[in-house]
mmCIF file of C-alpha atoms and ligand atoms in Angstrom:
data_model
loop_
_atom_site.group_PDB
_atom_site.id
_atom_site.type_symbol
_atom_site.label_atom_id
_atom_site.label_comp_id
_atom_site.label_asym_id
_atom_site.label_seq_id
_atom_site.Cartn_x
_atom_site.Cartn_y
_atom_site.Cartn_z
ATOM 1 C CA MET A 299 63.941 132.566 118.862
ATOM 2 C CA SER A 300 61.830 129.762 120.183
ATOM 3 C CA ARG A 301 63.457 126.630 121.453
ATOM 4 C CA ALA A 302 61.760 124.702 118.689
ATOM 5 C CA MET A 303 63.822 126.629 116.148
ATOM 6 C CA ARG A 304 67.069 125.562 117.725
ATOM 7 C CA TYR A 305 68.953 122.308 117.492
ATOM 8 C CA SER A 306 69.342 120.397 120.745
ATOM 9 C CA THR A 307 72.363 121.129 122.916
ATOM 10 C CA LEU A 308 73.908 117.770 121.991
ATOM 11 C CA ALA A 309 73.504 118.442 118.270
ATOM 12 C CA ILE A 310 74.974 121.924 118.648
ATOM 13 C CA ALA A 311 77.934 120.674 120.658
ATOM 14 C CA LEU A 312 78.657 117.933 118.114
ATOM 15 C CA HIS A 313 78.322 120.354 115.205
ATOM 16 C CA TRP A 314 80.949 122.752 116.548
ATOM 17 C CA LEU A 315 83.272 120.116 117.907
ATOM 18 C CA ILE A 316 83.325 118.263 114.592
ATOM 19 C CA ALA A 317 83.723 121.531 112.679
ATOM 20 C CA LEU A 318 86.690 122.481 114.849
ATOM 21 C CA LEU A 319 88.370 119.091 114.450
ATOM 22 C CA ILE A 320 87.902 119.153 110.680
ATOM 23 C CA PHE A 321 89.323 122.669 110.562
ATOM 24 C CA VAL A 322 92.440 121.301 112.208
ATOM 25 C CA ALA A 323 92.622 117.963 110.347
ATOM 26 C CA PHE A 324 92.198 119.445 106.878
ATOM 27 C CA PRO A 325 95.093 121.933 106.788
ATOM 28 C CA LEU A 326 97.201 119.487 108.767
ATOM 29 C CA GLY A 327 96.567 116.845 106.069
ATOM 30 C CA VAL A 328 97.561 119.219 103.284
ATOM 31 C CA TYR A 329 100.652 120.459 105.139
ATOM 32 C CA MET A 330 102.048 117.173 106.473
ATOM 33 C CA HIS A 331 101.701 115.512 103.104
ATOM 34 C CA GLU A 332 104.239 117.910 101.543
ATOM 35 C CA LEU A 333 106.899 117.554 104.244
ATOM 36 C CA PRO A 334 110.103 115.592 103.677
ATOM 37 C CA LEU A 335 110.301 112.495 105.879
ATOM 38 C CA SER A 336 111.279 113.443 109.446
ATOM 39 C CA PRO A 337 110.202 112.572 112.987
ATOM 40 C CA ASP A 338 107.955 115.640 112.898
ATOM 41 C CA LYS A 339 106.238 114.366 109.794
ATOM 42 C CA LEU A 340 105.592 111.025 111.483
ATOM 43 C CA LYS A 341 104.167 112.827 114.507
ATOM 44 C CA LEU A 342 101.885 115.014 112.399
ATOM 45 C CA TYR A 343 100.621 111.968 110.482
ATOM 46 C CA SER A 344 99.733 110.334 113.759
ATOM 47 C CA TYR A 345 98.013 113.431 115.128
ATOM 48 C CA HIS A 346 96.073 113.761 111.888
ATOM 49 C CA LYS A 347 94.926 110.169 112.106
ATOM 50 C CA TRP A 348 93.956 110.495 115.771
ATOM 51 C CA ILE A 349 91.915 113.650 115.099
ATOM 52 C CA GLY A 350 90.297 111.998 112.080
ATOM 53 C CA ILE A 351 89.217 108.964 114.094
ATOM 54 C CA MET A 352 87.801 111.312 116.706
ATOM 55 C CA VAL A 353 85.730 112.912 113.927
ATOM 56 C CA LEU A 354 84.535 109.466 112.851
ATOM 57 C CA LEU A 355 83.417 108.621 116.367
ATOM 58 C CA LEU A 356 81.639 111.939 116.893
ATOM 59 C CA ALA A 357 80.095 111.811 113.410
ATOM 60 C CA ALA A 358 78.714 108.345 114.146
ATOM 61 C CA ILE A 359 77.040 109.708 117.295
ATOM 62 C CA ARG A 360 75.820 112.701 115.361
ATOM 63 C CA VAL A 361 74.330 110.693 112.504
ATOM 64 C CA SER A 362 72.553 108.404 114.966
ATOM 65 C CA TRP A 363 71.175 111.485 116.704
ATOM 66 C CA ARG A 364 69.996 112.865 113.371
ATOM 67 C CA MET A 365 68.306 109.619 112.373
ATOM 68 C CA THR A 366 66.301 109.572 115.572
ATOM 69 C CA HIS A 367 65.468 113.289 115.768
ATOM 70 C CA THR A 368 63.820 115.827 113.525
ATOM 71 C CA PRO A 369 65.818 119.018 113.179
ATOM 72 C CA PRO A 370 64.062 122.315 113.871
ATOM 73 C CA PRO A 371 62.022 123.447 110.854
ATOM 74 C CA LEU A 372 63.465 126.073 108.540
ATOM 75 C CA PRO A 373 61.891 129.502 108.939
ATOM 76 C CA ALA A 374 58.995 130.302 106.656
ATOM 77 C CA GLY A 375 59.885 132.153 103.495
ATOM 78 C CA ILE A 376 62.758 129.928 102.425
ATOM 79 C CA ALA A 377 62.280 128.978 98.802
ATOM 80 C CA ALA A 378 61.523 125.359 98.017
ATOM 81 C CA TRP A 379 64.693 124.905 95.951
ATOM 82 C CA GLN A 380 66.703 126.179 98.877
ATOM 83 C CA ARG A 381 65.038 123.688 101.210
ATOM 84 C CA HIS A 382 65.940 120.890 98.805
ATOM 85 C CA ALA A 383 69.468 122.171 98.324
ATOM 86 C CA SER A 384 69.925 122.502 102.050
ATOM 87 C CA SER A 385 68.823 118.981 102.831
ATOM 88 C CA ALA A 386 70.953 117.597 99.979
ATOM 89 C CA VAL A 387 74.040 119.450 101.235
ATOM 90 C CA HIS A 388 73.398 118.383 104.822
ATOM 91 C CA GLY A 389 73.005 114.758 103.708
ATOM 92 C CA LEU A 390 76.297 114.907 101.803
ATOM 93 C CA LEU A 391 78.061 116.566 104.717
ATOM 94 C CA TYR A 392 76.979 113.755 107.036
ATOM 95 C CA LEU A 393 78.108 111.224 104.456
ATOM 96 C CA LEU A 394 81.531 112.860 104.107
ATOM 97 C CA MET A 395 82.026 113.164 107.848
ATOM 98 C CA ILE A 396 81.947 109.372 107.861
ATOM 99 C CA ALA A 397 83.434 108.601 104.436
ATOM 100 C CA ILE A 398 86.523 110.816 104.827
ATOM 101 C CA PRO A 399 87.846 109.275 108.022
ATOM 102 C CA VAL A 400 86.911 105.798 106.804
ATOM 103 C CA SER A 401 88.848 106.400 103.565
ATOM 104 C CA GLY A 402 91.792 107.620 105.651
ATOM 105 C CA TRP A 403 91.646 104.526 107.837
ATOM 106 C CA LEU A 404 91.424 102.264 104.776
ATOM 107 C CA MET A 405 94.337 104.094 103.150
ATOM 108 C CA SER A 406 96.504 103.749 106.228
ATOM 109 C CA SER A 407 95.745 100.023 106.387
ATOM 110 C CA ALA A 408 96.573 99.603 102.704
ATOM 111 C CA LYS A 409 99.814 101.542 103.133
ATOM 112 C CA GLY A 410 100.800 99.245 105.974
ATOM 113 C CA PHE A 411 100.627 101.835 108.738
ATOM 114 C CA GLN A 412 98.156 100.764 111.328
ATOM 115 C CA THR A 413 96.239 103.407 113.239
ATOM 116 C CA VAL A 414 96.972 103.292 116.956
ATOM 117 C CA TRP A 415 94.578 105.800 118.446
ATOM 118 C CA PHE A 416 96.441 108.264 120.681
ATOM 119 C CA GLY A 417 99.315 105.806 120.552
ATOM 120 C CA VAL A 418 97.477 103.369 122.820
ATOM 121 C CA LEU A 419 94.434 101.855 121.122
ATOM 122 C CA PRO A 420 95.319 99.799 118.045
ATOM 123 C CA LEU A 421 92.514 99.853 115.494
ATOM 124 C CA PRO A 422 92.220 96.806 113.269
ATOM 125 C CA ASP A 423 93.558 97.141 109.743
ATOM 126 C CA LEU A 424 90.602 97.109 107.379
ATOM 127 C CA VAL A 425 92.515 95.793 104.345
ATOM 128 C CA ASP A 426 95.840 94.058 103.776
ATOM 129 C CA LYS A 427 98.927 95.999 102.827
ATOM 130 C CA ASN A 428 98.850 96.786 99.128
ATOM 131 C CA ARG A 429 100.812 99.661 97.645
ATOM 132 C CA GLU A 430 98.543 100.286 94.620
ATOM 133 C CA LEU A 431 95.407 100.215 96.739
ATOM 134 C CA GLY A 432 97.075 102.592 99.203
ATOM 135 C CA ASP A 433 97.816 105.099 96.452
ATOM 136 C CA LEU A 434 94.308 104.748 95.064
ATOM 137 C CA LEU A 435 92.751 105.347 98.484
ATOM 138 C CA ALA A 436 94.990 108.373 99.021
ATOM 139 C CA GLY A 437 93.431 109.796 95.861
ATOM 140 C CA VAL A 438 89.941 108.957 97.131
ATOM 141 C CA HIS A 439 90.692 110.559 100.498
ATOM 142 C CA LYS A 440 91.905 113.698 98.743
ATOM 143 C CA ALA A 441 88.945 113.878 96.334
ATOM 144 C CA LEU A 442 86.439 113.438 99.168
ATOM 145 C CA ASN A 443 88.219 116.149 101.117
ATOM 146 C CA PHE A 444 88.079 118.661 98.314
ATOM 147 C CA THR A 445 84.402 117.822 97.795
ATOM 148 C CA LEU A 446 83.937 118.535 101.484
ATOM 149 C CA LEU A 447 85.743 121.837 101.128
ATOM 150 C CA GLY A 448 83.373 122.889 98.340
ATOM 151 C CA LEU A 449 80.291 121.844 100.307
ATOM 152 C CA VAL A 450 81.483 123.571 103.471
ATOM 153 C CA ILE A 451 81.930 126.815 101.543
ATOM 154 C CA LEU A 452 78.364 126.474 100.224
ATOM 155 C CA HIS A 453 77.072 125.551 103.664
ATOM 156 C CA VAL A 454 78.745 128.438 105.473
ATOM 157 C CA GLY A 455 77.874 130.832 102.651
ATOM 158 C CA ALA A 456 74.199 129.869 102.777
ATOM 159 C CA ALA A 457 74.000 130.170 106.561
ATOM 160 C CA LEU A 458 75.656 133.597 106.532
ATOM 161 C CA GLN A 459 73.563 134.759 103.608
ATOM 162 C CA HIS A 460 70.298 133.845 105.335
ATOM 163 C CA HIS A 461 71.478 135.325 108.594
ATOM 164 C CA PHE A 462 72.886 138.638 107.441
ATOM 165 C CA ILE A 463 71.224 139.309 104.110
ATOM 166 C CA GLY A 464 67.990 137.388 104.568
ATOM 167 C CA ARG A 465 67.879 138.718 108.139
ATOM 168 C CA GLN A 466 66.677 135.414 109.525
ATOM 169 C CA PRO A 467 68.160 134.176 112.787
ATOM 170 C CA PHE A 468 70.021 131.286 111.170
ATOM 171 C CA LEU A 469 73.121 131.217 113.298
ATOM 172 C CA GLN A 470 71.035 130.882 116.459
ATOM 173 C CA ARG A 471 69.830 127.536 115.125
ATOM 174 C CA MET A 472 73.315 126.246 115.788
ATOM 175 C CA GLY A 473 73.638 128.027 119.095
ATOM 176 C CA TRP A 474 75.158 131.387 118.182
ATOM 177 C CA GLY A 475 73.772 134.394 119.944
ATOM 178 C CA LYS A 476 71.534 134.630 122.979
ATOM 179 C CA LYS A 477 69.070 131.963 123.845
ATOM 180 C CA GLU A 478 65.673 133.631 123.998
ATOM 181 C CA ARG A 479 63.319 132.626 126.758
ATOM 182 C CA THR A 480 60.118 131.078 125.589
ATOM 183 C CA MET B 35 126.199 32.038 110.078
ATOM 184 C CA THR B 36 126.978 33.755 113.348
ATOM 185 C CA ARG B 37 130.126 35.130 111.731
ATOM 186 C CA HIS B 38 127.985 36.615 108.995
ATOM 187 C CA LEU B 39 125.556 38.189 111.448
ATOM 188 C CA ALA B 40 128.392 39.642 113.423
ATOM 189 C CA LEU B 41 129.841 41.104 110.268
ATOM 190 C CA ILE B 42 126.527 42.633 109.262
ATOM 191 C CA ALA B 43 126.075 44.054 112.748
ATOM 192 C CA LEU B 44 129.539 45.514 112.609
ATOM 193 C CA LEU B 45 128.918 47.033 109.200
ATOM 194 C CA ALA B 46 125.613 48.459 110.352
ATOM 195 C CA ALA B 47 127.227 49.918 113.423
ATOM 196 C CA LEU B 48 129.900 51.551 111.321
ATOM 197 C CA THR B 49 127.694 52.939 108.614
ATOM 198 C CA ALA B 50 124.653 53.962 110.660
ATOM 199 C CA PRO B 51 126.091 57.111 112.207
ATOM 200 C CA ALA B 52 127.526 58.129 108.871
ATOM 201 C CA ALA B 53 124.178 57.634 107.138
ATOM 202 C CA HIS B 54 122.340 59.643 109.789
ATOM 203 C CA ALA B 55 124.777 62.465 110.169
ATOM 204 C CA VAL B 56 123.644 65.265 107.918
ATOM 205 C CA GLU B 57 125.738 68.264 107.575
ATOM 206 C CA TYR B 58 123.717 71.242 106.425
ATOM 207 C CA ARG B 59 125.729 73.548 104.276
ATOM 208 C CA THR B 60 123.671 74.327 101.196
ATOM 209 C CA VAL B 61 121.429 77.289 101.921
ATOM 210 C CA LEU B 62 118.224 77.621 99.890
ATOM 211 C CA PRO B 63 117.838 81.369 99.305
ATOM 212 C CA LYS B 64 114.261 81.176 98.039
ATOM 213 C CA GLN B 65 113.076 79.656 101.282
ATOM 214 C CA SER B 66 115.164 81.888 103.508
ATOM 215 C CA THR B 67 113.950 85.236 104.816
ATOM 216 C CA ILE B 68 115.049 88.136 106.989
ATOM 217 C CA HIS B 69 112.355 90.392 108.391
ATOM 218 C CA PHE B 70 112.316 93.124 110.981
ATOM 219 C CA GLU B 71 109.730 95.031 112.914
ATOM 220 C CA PHE B 72 109.947 98.277 114.816
ATOM 221 C CA ARG B 73 107.543 100.799 116.286
ATOM 222 C CA GLN B 74 106.997 104.223 114.848
ATOM 223 C CA MET B 75 104.729 106.470 116.969
ATOM 224 C CA GLY B 76 103.583 103.280 118.677
ATOM 225 C CA VAL B 77 102.637 101.740 115.338
ATOM 226 C CA PRO B 78 104.282 98.430 114.406
ATOM 227 C CA VAL B 79 106.014 98.691 111.020
ATOM 228 C CA LYS B 80 107.267 95.612 109.205
ATOM 229 C CA GLY B 81 110.144 95.382 106.788
ATOM 230 C CA GLY B 82 112.823 93.063 105.560
ATOM 231 C CA PHE B 83 115.768 92.401 103.279
ATOM 232 C CA LYS B 84 115.303 90.551 100.031
ATOM 233 C CA ARG B 85 118.936 89.806 99.167
ATOM 234 C CA PHE B 86 121.417 88.176 101.478
ATOM 235 C CA THR B 87 123.862 85.317 101.293
ATOM 236 C CA THR B 88 124.384 82.765 103.992
ATOM 237 C CA GLN B 89 127.284 80.416 104.472
ATOM 238 C CA MET B 90 126.801 77.791 107.094
ATOM 239 C CA VAL B 91 127.849 74.414 108.342
ATOM 240 C CA PHE B 92 125.678 72.656 110.860
ATOM 241 C CA ASP B 93 125.770 69.081 111.995
ATOM 242 C CA PRO B 94 123.250 68.382 114.761
ATOM 243 C CA ALA B 95 125.671 65.779 116.125
ATOM 244 C CA LYS B 96 128.412 68.396 116.482
ATOM 245 C CA PRO B 97 126.737 71.742 117.116
ATOM 246 C CA GLU B 98 129.878 73.195 118.672
ATOM 247 C CA ALA B 99 131.570 72.889 115.311
ATOM 248 C CA ALA B 100 128.759 74.732 113.540
ATOM 249 C CA HIS B 101 129.331 78.057 111.918
ATOM 250 C CA ALA B 102 127.229 80.657 110.156
ATOM 251 C CA GLN B 103 127.960 83.828 108.267
ATOM 252 C CA ILE B 104 125.329 86.094 106.752
ATOM 253 C CA GLU B 105 125.898 89.031 104.464
ATOM 254 C CA ILE B 106 122.974 91.341 103.775
ATOM 255 C CA ASP B 107 122.697 93.642 100.794
ATOM 256 C CA LEU B 108 121.216 96.750 102.422
ATOM 257 C CA ALA B 109 119.969 98.039 99.068
ATOM 258 C CA SER B 110 117.404 95.238 99.102
ATOM 259 C CA ILE B 111 115.590 96.788 102.068
ATOM 260 C CA ASP B 112 111.864 97.057 102.424
ATOM 261 C CA ALA B 113 111.537 99.637 105.205
ATOM 262 C CA GLY B 114 107.752 99.760 105.079
ATOM 263 C CA SER B 115 107.214 102.343 102.350
ATOM 264 C CA ALA B 116 109.003 103.680 99.273
ATOM 265 C CA GLU B 117 109.683 106.919 101.131
ATOM 266 C CA ALA B 118 111.301 105.053 104.026
ATOM 267 C CA ASP B 119 113.322 102.829 101.638
ATOM 268 C CA ASP B 120 114.882 105.953 100.116
ATOM 269 C CA GLU B 121 115.379 107.624 103.468
ATOM 270 C CA SER B 122 117.138 104.568 104.931
ATOM 271 C CA ALA B 123 119.991 104.841 102.419
ATOM 272 C CA GLY B 124 121.023 108.262 103.724
ATOM 273 C CA LYS B 125 123.902 109.199 106.006
ATOM 274 C CA LEU B 126 121.731 109.383 109.116
ATOM 275 C CA TRP B 127 120.503 105.806 108.597
ATOM 276 C CA PHE B 128 122.608 103.110 106.937
ATOM 277 C CA ASN B 129 124.879 105.466 104.995
ATOM 278 C CA ARG B 130 124.656 102.875 102.305
ATOM 279 C CA SER B 131 127.156 104.315 99.861
ATOM 280 C CA ALA B 132 129.878 103.908 102.504
ATOM 281 C CA TYR B 133 128.484 100.719 104.127
ATOM 282 C CA PRO B 134 126.489 98.761 101.570
ATOM 283 C CA LYS B 135 126.386 95.518 103.555
ATOM 284 C CA ALA B 136 125.613 94.220 107.007
ATOM 285 C CA THR B 137 127.331 91.057 108.190
ATOM 286 C CA PHE B 138 126.867 88.579 110.951
ATOM 287 C CA VAL B 139 129.598 86.083 111.788
ATOM 288 C CA SER B 140 128.992 83.439 114.416
ATOM 289 C CA SER B 141 131.651 82.737 117.010
ATOM 290 C CA GLN B 142 130.080 80.024 119.116
ATOM 291 C CA ILE B 143 127.026 77.781 118.916
ATOM 292 C CA ARG B 144 125.764 75.981 121.963
ATOM 293 C CA ALA B 145 123.035 73.322 122.151
ATOM 294 C CA LEU B 146 120.326 74.089 124.714
ATOM 295 C CA GLY B 147 118.443 70.845 124.116
ATOM 296 C CA ASN B 148 115.168 70.207 122.327
ATOM 297 C CA ASN B 149 116.562 71.473 119.008
ATOM 298 C CA ARG B 150 117.218 74.862 120.544
ATOM 299 C CA TYR B 151 120.574 76.541 120.203
ATOM 300 C CA GLU B 152 122.265 79.673 121.306
ATOM 301 C CA MET B 153 124.347 81.358 118.657
ATOM 302 C CA ARG B 154 126.828 84.017 119.621
ATOM 303 C CA GLY B 155 128.441 86.199 117.063
ATOM 304 C CA THR B 156 129.278 89.642 115.820
ATOM 305 C CA LEU B 157 126.919 91.850 113.892
ATOM 306 C CA THR B 158 128.546 94.597 111.856
ATOM 307 C CA LEU B 159 126.412 97.441 110.588
ATOM 308 C CA LYS B 160 127.533 100.849 109.413
ATOM 309 C CA GLY B 161 131.094 100.074 110.428
ATOM 310 C CA ARG B 162 130.168 99.266 114.024
ATOM 311 C CA SER B 163 130.469 95.757 115.425
ATOM 312 C CA ARG B 164 128.508 94.427 118.372
ATOM 313 C CA ASP B 165 128.378 90.995 119.967
ATOM 314 C CA MET B 166 124.959 89.436 119.829
ATOM 315 C CA VAL B 167 123.334 86.385 121.380
ATOM 316 C CA VAL B 168 120.760 84.865 119.077
ATOM 317 C CA PRO B 169 118.429 82.006 119.984
ATOM 318 C CA VAL B 170 117.903 79.622 117.080
ATOM 319 C CA THR B 171 115.609 76.651 116.693
ATOM 320 C CA TYR B 172 116.391 73.818 114.345
ATOM 321 C CA ALA B 173 113.651 71.848 112.590
ATOM 322 C CA PRO B 174 114.897 68.878 110.589
ATOM 323 C CA GLY B 175 112.927 68.311 107.410
ATOM 324 C CA HIS B 176 112.833 65.947 104.443
ATOM 325 C CA SER B 177 114.458 68.098 101.829
ATOM 326 C CA ALA B 178 115.713 70.924 104.002
ATOM 327 C CA ALA B 179 116.169 71.861 107.603
ATOM 328 C CA ILE B 180 114.776 75.126 108.856
ATOM 329 C CA PHE B 181 116.652 77.394 111.223
ATOM 330 C CA ASP B 182 114.484 80.048 112.839
ATOM 331 C CA GLY B 183 115.785 82.818 114.995
ATOM 332 C CA SER B 184 114.747 86.143 116.379
ATOM 333 C CA PHE B 185 116.483 88.779 118.429
ATOM 334 C CA ILE B 186 116.203 92.429 119.318
ATOM 335 C CA LEU B 187 118.850 94.890 118.317
ATOM 336 C CA LYS B 188 119.103 98.472 119.438
ATOM 337 C CA ARG B 189 119.460 100.594 116.334
ATOM 338 C CA LEU B 190 121.343 103.365 118.145
ATOM 339 C CA ASP B 191 124.123 100.884 119.071
ATOM 340 C CA PHE B 192 124.920 100.926 115.378
ATOM 341 C CA GLY B 193 124.191 104.580 114.692
ATOM 342 C CA ILE B 194 121.143 103.657 112.622
ATOM 343 C CA GLY B 195 119.043 106.798 112.706
ATOM 344 C CA GLU B 196 121.310 109.589 113.928
ATOM 345 C CA GLY B 197 120.700 113.277 114.476
ATOM 346 C CA LEU B 198 117.027 114.148 114.448
ATOM 347 C CA TRP B 199 116.182 110.452 114.042
ATOM 348 C CA ALA B 200 117.867 109.570 117.334
ATOM 349 C CA ASP B 201 114.556 110.509 118.961
ATOM 350 C CA VAL B 202 113.368 107.084 120.115
ATOM 351 C CA ALA B 203 109.938 108.416 121.086
ATOM 352 C CA THR B 204 109.146 108.620 117.372
ATOM 353 C CA VAL B 205 111.084 105.647 116.029
ATOM 354 C CA ALA B 206 111.756 103.085 118.753
ATOM 355 C CA ASN B 207 115.323 102.012 119.483
ATOM 356 C CA GLU B 208 114.394 98.331 119.581
ATOM 357 C CA VAL B 209 114.149 96.517 116.286
ATOM 358 C CA ARG B 210 113.069 92.904 116.292
ATOM 359 C CA VAL B 211 114.892 90.922 113.642
ATOM 360 C CA THR B 212 113.445 87.560 112.612
ATOM 361 C CA PHE B 213 115.140 85.203 110.212
ATOM 362 C CA ARG B 214 114.532 81.828 108.686
ATOM 363 C CA ILE B 215 117.324 79.995 106.940
ATOM 364 C CA ALA B 216 116.520 76.858 104.976
ATOM 365 C CA ALA B 217 119.441 74.536 104.225
ATOM 366 C CA SER B 218 119.713 71.130 102.665
ATOM 367 C CA GLY B 219 122.032 68.422 103.825
ATOM 368 C CA ASN B 220 124.821 67.035 101.764
HETATM 369 C C1 HEM C 666 87.593 114.440 109.224
HETATM 370 C C2 HEM C 666 88.603 113.741 109.078
HETATM 371 C C3 HEM C 666 89.715 113.998 108.100
HETATM 372 C C4 HEM C 666 89.978 115.087 107.300
HETATM 373 C C5 HEM C 666 89.203 116.390 107.174
HETATM 374 C C6 HEM C 666 91.169 114.758 106.546
HETATM 375 C C7 HEM C 666 91.752 115.619 105.629
HETATM 376 C C8 HEM C 666 92.886 115.317 104.895
HETATM 377 C C9 HEM C 666 93.467 116.139 103.879
HETATM 378 C C10 HEM C 666 92.885 117.462 103.381
HETATM 379 C C11 HEM C 666 94.576 115.510 103.419
HETATM 380 C C12 HEM C 666 95.524 115.994 102.318
HETATM 381 C C13 HEM C 666 95.168 115.324 101.021
HETATM 382 C C14 HEM C 666 96.107 115.684 99.918
HETATM 383 O O1 HEM C 666 96.315 116.891 99.708
HETATM 384 O O2 HEM C 666 96.620 114.755 99.284
HETATM 385 C C15 HEM C 666 94.722 114.301 104.151
HETATM 386 C C16 HEM C 666 95.748 113.400 103.990
HETATM 387 C C17 HEM C 666 95.876 112.224 104.726
HETATM 388 N N1 HEM C 666 94.976 111.718 105.641
HETATM 389 FE FE1 HEM C 666 93.289 112.592 106.247
HETATM 390 N N2 HEM C 666 91.592 113.512 106.901
HETATM 391 C C18 HEM C 666 90.731 113.013 107.850
HETATM 392 C C19 HEM C 666 90.791 111.792 108.465
HETATM 393 C C20 HEM C 666 91.823 110.873 108.327
HETATM 394 C C21 HEM C 666 91.929 109.613 109.029
HETATM 395 C C22 HEM C 666 90.920 109.076 110.027
HETATM 396 C C23 HEM C 666 93.093 109.028 108.617
HETATM 397 C C24 HEM C 666 93.713 107.715 109.018
HETATM 398 C C25 HEM C 666 93.356 106.960 109.999
HETATM 399 C C26 HEM C 666 93.707 109.929 107.666
HETATM 400 C C27 HEM C 666 94.909 109.685 107.038
HETATM 401 C C28 HEM C 666 95.498 110.526 106.132
HETATM 402 C C29 HEM C 666 96.782 110.279 105.520
HETATM 403 C C30 HEM C 666 97.702 109.071 105.796
HETATM 404 C C31 HEM C 666 97.017 111.333 104.629
HETATM 405 C C32 HEM C 666 98.240 111.542 103.730
HETATM 406 C C33 HEM C 666 98.020 110.949 102.393
HETATM 407 C C34 HEM C 666 99.307 110.844 101.632
HETATM 408 O O3 HEM C 666 100.364 110.873 102.241
HETATM 409 O O4 HEM C 666 99.202 110.705 100.419
HETATM 410 N N3 HEM C 666 92.907 111.032 107.506
HETATM 411 N N4 HEM C 666 93.658 114.184 105.053
#
């Protein structure tokens, strides 16, 4: 695969790092939420928030990269509707990578629990404490997350489908497999 | 004439201290507050108590005779969230069914100058009593005087948060208590 068909090393690194962090933050969010109040619950909430803010930071870098770079073109032979669907899904994924942590941050502010990143860096509260708003934002955070889950399934499904069934080297675009010399 | 002046001067001298001496003993609950703040995973969490009664006598001319007694209804807690409010009632925290109230009774009040005072007294929480030293400032006002104070208590001294909650790395031992008592003179 030519270099031109591959995302840059920075984009690839950000893609997998963000994916990994989301794969930790998501189940953690679902799990911690159900726990009865305990010191462990408080710890998990903090870890979740720290990981989420890390995603926000990396996603901000990633979106700025994307706005200043053109991704490698899709291989020939991909149907037009699939090209449109792919760019729509990618756009929404970028949006959610930002909107989910921001909604979490807003929710935490509204619930009156500031985010202190890694226990050392206090982030400003974005809104005043307000119980109703906190509950509303928790619902928003959840809805955005389950939208993300649906899109990620589509995204992974499409990549695997093109790679294994369409027999196009899709996974190499994001750095899987050997780098071919050009 | 001079006799009259002397008489007026005498009267003034007698009544002036009486007119100026205000003894504050009527507490205004609506303008009085008790808040606290503690750290949870390094995050400051604010709370407070909505219902408490205060009995006090304070005459700035005789601070050593002053006295204060506060009784807090622990059921009126705001511990930061509904979940924490419920949790705080349990045995590991306030054990509220056995100890529904917290009390503070002053034993000695000392003037430090500049409207600052040092109040010593006993705080009783969850059946445990500890001596505390509380700095208080006094601000005279038109309709009411304001008494502001703040001190740090160590929750574990009172067994607040036992068992798994004794882990101070998650919920800090230090709790800053801040109060404001408004009282009108008689
Ligand atoms: C990529 C980042 C994030 C992901 C994937 C994520 C995912 C989730 C998920 C799946 C839940 C469970 C929702 C539910 O079932 O109700 C959740 C809950 C939660 N998240 Fe996040 N989250 C992220 C970022 C953040 C951030 C940055 C914060 C705060 C600074 C945050 C704060 C919370 C809180 C407080 C809850 C619990 C809500 C409740 O108790 O009702 N999240 N998160």
